[in-house]
Amino acid sequence: MGSWVRTICGRLKQRLRLDVGREICRQYPLFCFLLLCLSVASLLLNRYLHVLMIFWSFVAGVVTFYCSLGPDSLLPNIFFTIKYKPKQLGLQELFPQGHSCAVCGKVKCKRHRPSLLLENYQPWLDLKVSSKVDASLSEVLELVLENFVYPWYRDVTDDESFVDELRITLRFFASVLVRRIHK
């Protein structure tokens, strides 16, 4: 008798997809708490349902925007029978070296133009430079920073983020320059 009840409960659990609901509650606790509070308030204060409709409309708008963002949105697909099938793009023609998009980070990027990505946003990709040249270049960049940036910047603040960004910008400039020389 006990095993029969367990199998029925297991099938019911699979049918209702309670594990998906539990995962949603773990992933979005604030949204689920807000939904639960609005449901309880609607049941207890049904006389003031016309006032609560303002909040229900807000929740419906938030859910609509989340669901309309697309298949890669933050909320899971609520229609379990509908499966999203993306169009197959030729990844070799979009990203010939197999790198991901520099703007969004996705491998199958359909939004950004791939001709701009590899050369304009990541000029250091597939750039062959010997380790001696790289070490010499980084030493020159460090000397430039030590002699021309650190003397006045240490008086302003101790934060190193500006110097790090400047270092990245100088490396970017050097890689663009090397790439243009190779062309």
CSV table of C-alpha atoms in Angstrom, one decimal:
chain,number,residue,atom,x,y,z
A,1,MET,CA,0.0,0.0,0.0
A,2,GLY,CA,2.8,2.4,0.9
A,3,SER,CA,4.8,1.9,-2.3
A,4,TRP,CA,1.6,2.4,-4.3
A,5,VAL,CA,1.1,5.9,-2.7
A,6,ARG,CA,4.8,6.7,-3.3
A,7,THR,CA,4.5,5.9,-7.0
A,8,ILE,CA,1.4,8.0,-7.3
A,9,CYS,CA,3.0,10.9,-5.4
A,10,GLY,CA,6.1,10.6,-7.6
A,11,ARG,CA,4.0,10.7,-10.8
A,12,LEU,CA,2.0,13.6,-9.5
A,13,LYS,CA,5.2,15.4,-8.6
A,14,GLN,CA,6.6,14.8,-12.1
A,15,ARG,CA,3.3,15.9,-13.7
A,16,LEU,CA,3.1,19.1,-11.7
A,17,ARG,CA,6.8,19.7,-12.1
A,18,LEU,CA,7.2,20.7,-8.4
A,19,ASP,CA,11.0,20.5,-8.7
A,20,VAL,CA,10.9,23.3,-11.3
A,21,GLY,CA,8.7,25.4,-9.0
A,22,ARG,CA,11.1,24.8,-6.1
A,23,GLU,CA,14.0,25.8,-8.3
A,24,ILE,CA,12.3,29.0,-9.3
A,25,CYS,CA,11.6,29.8,-5.7
A,26,ARG,CA,15.2,29.3,-4.8
A,27,GLN,CA,16.4,31.4,-7.8
A,28,TYR,CA,14.0,34.3,-7.3
A,29,PRO,CA,13.0,34.4,-3.6
A,30,LEU,CA,12.0,38.1,-3.6
A,31,PHE,CA,9.7,37.7,-6.6
A,32,CYS,CA,8.1,34.6,-5.2
A,33,PHE,CA,7.6,36.3,-1.8
A,34,LEU,CA,6.0,39.3,-3.5
A,35,LEU,CA,3.7,36.9,-5.4
A,36,LEU,CA,2.8,35.0,-2.3
A,37,CYS,CA,2.1,38.2,-0.3
A,38,LEU,CA,-0.1,39.6,-3.1
A,39,SER,CA,-2.0,36.3,-3.3
A,40,VAL,CA,-2.7,36.2,0.5
A,41,ALA,CA,-3.6,39.9,0.5
A,42,SER,CA,-6.1,39.3,-2.4
A,43,LEU,CA,-7.7,36.4,-0.5
A,44,LEU,CA,-7.9,38.2,2.8
A,45,LEU,CA,-8.8,41.6,1.5
A,46,ASN,CA,-11.1,40.7,-1.4
A,47,ARG,CA,-13.2,43.8,-0.6
A,48,TYR,CA,-10.3,46.0,-1.6
A,49,LEU,CA,-9.5,44.0,-4.7
A,50,HIS,CA,-9.8,47.1,-6.9
A,51,VAL,CA,-6.9,48.6,-5.0
A,52,LEU,CA,-4.8,45.4,-5.2
A,53,MET,CA,-5.3,45.3,-9.0
A,54,ILE,CA,-2.7,48.1,-9.2
A,55,PHE,CA,-0.1,45.9,-7.7
A,56,TRP,CA,-1.2,42.9,-9.7
A,57,SER,CA,-0.9,45.0,-12.9
A,58,PHE,CA,2.7,45.9,-11.9
A,59,VAL,CA,3.6,42.2,-11.3
A,60,ALA,CA,2.0,41.3,-14.6
A,61,GLY,CA,4.0,44.0,-16.4
A,62,VAL,CA,7.3,42.8,-14.8
A,63,VAL,CA,6.5,39.2,-15.8
A,64,THR,CA,5.6,40.2,-19.3
A,65,PHE,CA,8.9,42.1,-19.8
A,66,TYR,CA,10.9,39.3,-18.4
A,67,CYS,CA,9.2,36.7,-20.6
A,68,SER,CA,9.3,38.9,-23.7
A,69,LEU,CA,13.1,39.5,-23.5
A,70,GLY,CA,13.6,36.2,-25.4
A,71,PRO,CA,14.5,32.6,-24.8
A,72,ASP,CA,17.7,33.5,-23.0
A,73,SER,CA,15.8,35.7,-20.5
A,74,LEU,CA,16.1,35.4,-16.7
A,75,LEU,CA,12.9,33.5,-16.1
A,76,PRO,CA,12.5,30.0,-17.3
A,77,ASN,CA,10.1,29.0,-20.1
A,78,ILE,CA,6.6,28.8,-18.5
A,79,PHE,CA,5.2,26.9,-21.5
A,80,PHE,CA,6.8,23.5,-21.1
A,81,THR,CA,5.5,22.1,-24.3
A,82,ILE,CA,7.0,24.8,-26.5
A,83,LYS,CA,10.8,24.4,-27.1
A,84,TYR,CA,12.9,27.1,-28.5
A,85,LYS,CA,14.9,26.1,-31.5
A,86,PRO,CA,17.5,28.7,-32.5
A,87,LYS,CA,18.5,29.1,-36.1
A,88,GLN,CA,21.8,27.6,-37.0
A,89,LEU,CA,24.3,30.2,-38.1
A,90,GLY,CA,27.5,29.3,-39.8
A,91,LEU,CA,29.8,29.8,-36.8
A,92,GLN,CA,32.8,29.5,-39.0
A,93,GLU,CA,31.8,32.5,-41.2
A,94,LEU,CA,30.8,34.6,-38.2
A,95,PHE,CA,33.8,33.8,-36.0
A,96,PRO,CA,36.4,32.2,-38.2
A,97,GLN,CA,38.9,31.7,-35.3
A,98,GLY,CA,36.2,30.3,-33.0
A,99,HIS,CA,36.3,33.2,-30.5
A,100,SER,CA,33.3,34.6,-28.7
A,101,CYS,CA,31.8,38.0,-29.3
A,102,ALA,CA,33.8,40.8,-27.7
A,103,VAL,CA,30.6,42.9,-26.8
A,104,CYS,CA,28.3,40.3,-25.3
A,105,GLY,CA,30.6,37.3,-24.8
A,106,LYS,CA,28.4,34.7,-26.6
A,107,VAL,CA,29.8,32.3,-29.1
A,108,LYS,CA,26.6,32.4,-31.2
A,109,CYS,CA,26.2,36.2,-31.3
A,110,LYS,CA,23.6,37.3,-33.9
A,111,ARG,CA,23.4,40.9,-32.8
A,112,HIS,CA,26.9,42.4,-33.3
A,113,ARG,CA,28.7,42.6,-36.5
A,114,PRO,CA,31.5,40.1,-36.5
A,115,SER,CA,33.7,42.0,-39.0
A,116,LEU,CA,34.2,44.7,-36.3
A,117,LEU,CA,34.7,42.3,-33.4
A,118,LEU,CA,38.0,40.6,-34.1
A,119,GLU,CA,40.0,43.6,-35.3
A,120,ASN,CA,38.5,46.6,-33.7
A,121,TYR,CA,37.6,45.3,-30.2
A,122,GLN,CA,40.2,42.6,-29.7
A,123,PRO,CA,43.2,43.4,-31.9
A,124,TRP,CA,45.5,41.1,-29.9
A,125,LEU,CA,43.7,38.0,-31.0
A,126,ASP,CA,45.8,35.8,-33.3
A,127,LEU,CA,48.7,38.3,-33.0
A,128,LYS,CA,52.0,36.5,-33.1
A,129,VAL,CA,54.7,38.3,-31.1
A,130,SER,CA,57.8,36.7,-29.5
A,131,SER,CA,58.1,36.6,-25.8
A,132,LYS,CA,61.2,38.8,-25.8
A,133,VAL,CA,59.4,41.6,-27.7
A,134,ASP,CA,56.4,41.3,-25.3
A,135,ALA,CA,58.6,41.5,-22.3
A,136,SER,CA,60.5,44.5,-23.7
A,137,LEU,CA,57.2,46.2,-24.5
A,138,SER,CA,55.8,45.7,-21.1
A,139,GLU,CA,59.0,47.0,-19.5
A,140,VAL,CA,58.8,50.1,-21.7
A,141,LEU,CA,55.1,50.6,-20.7
A,142,GLU,CA,56.0,50.2,-17.0
A,143,LEU,CA,58.8,52.8,-17.3
A,144,VAL,CA,56.4,55.2,-19.0
A,145,LEU,CA,53.9,54.7,-16.2
A,146,GLU,CA,56.6,55.0,-13.5
A,147,ASN,CA,58.1,58.2,-14.9
A,148,PHE,CA,55.1,60.1,-16.2
A,149,VAL,CA,51.9,58.8,-14.4
A,150,TYR,CA,52.8,57.7,-10.9
A,151,PRO,CA,54.5,60.9,-9.8
A,152,TRP,CA,51.4,63.0,-10.1
A,153,TYR,CA,48.8,60.3,-9.6
A,154,ARG,CA,50.1,59.1,-6.2
A,155,ASP,CA,49.4,62.7,-4.9
A,156,VAL,CA,45.8,62.4,-6.0
A,157,THR,CA,44.9,58.9,-4.8
A,158,ASP,CA,46.1,55.5,-3.9
A,159,ASP,CA,43.6,53.7,-6.1
A,160,GLU,CA,45.3,51.7,-8.8
A,161,SER,CA,42.3,51.3,-11.1
A,162,PHE,CA,43.1,54.2,-13.3
A,163,VAL,CA,46.7,53.0,-13.8
A,164,ASP,CA,45.4,49.5,-14.6
A,165,GLU,CA,43.0,51.0,-17.2
A,166,LEU,CA,45.8,53.1,-18.7
A,167,ARG,CA,48.0,50.0,-18.9
A,168,ILE,CA,45.2,48.1,-20.7
A,169,THR,CA,44.7,51.1,-23.1
A,170,LEU,CA,48.4,51.3,-23.9
A,171,ARG,CA,48.5,47.6,-24.6
A,172,PHE,CA,45.5,48.0,-26.8
A,173,PHE,CA,47.2,50.8,-28.7
A,174,ALA,CA,50.3,48.8,-29.2
A,175,SER,CA,48.4,45.8,-30.5
A,176,VAL,CA,46.5,48.0,-33.0
A,177,LEU,CA,49.7,49.5,-34.1
A,178,VAL,CA,51.4,46.1,-34.7
A,179,ARG,CA,48.3,44.8,-36.5
A,180,ARG,CA,48.3,47.9,-38.8
A,181,ILE,CA,52.0,47.4,-39.5
A,182,HIS,CA,51.4,43.8,-40.5
A,183,LYS,CA,48.7,44.9,-43.0
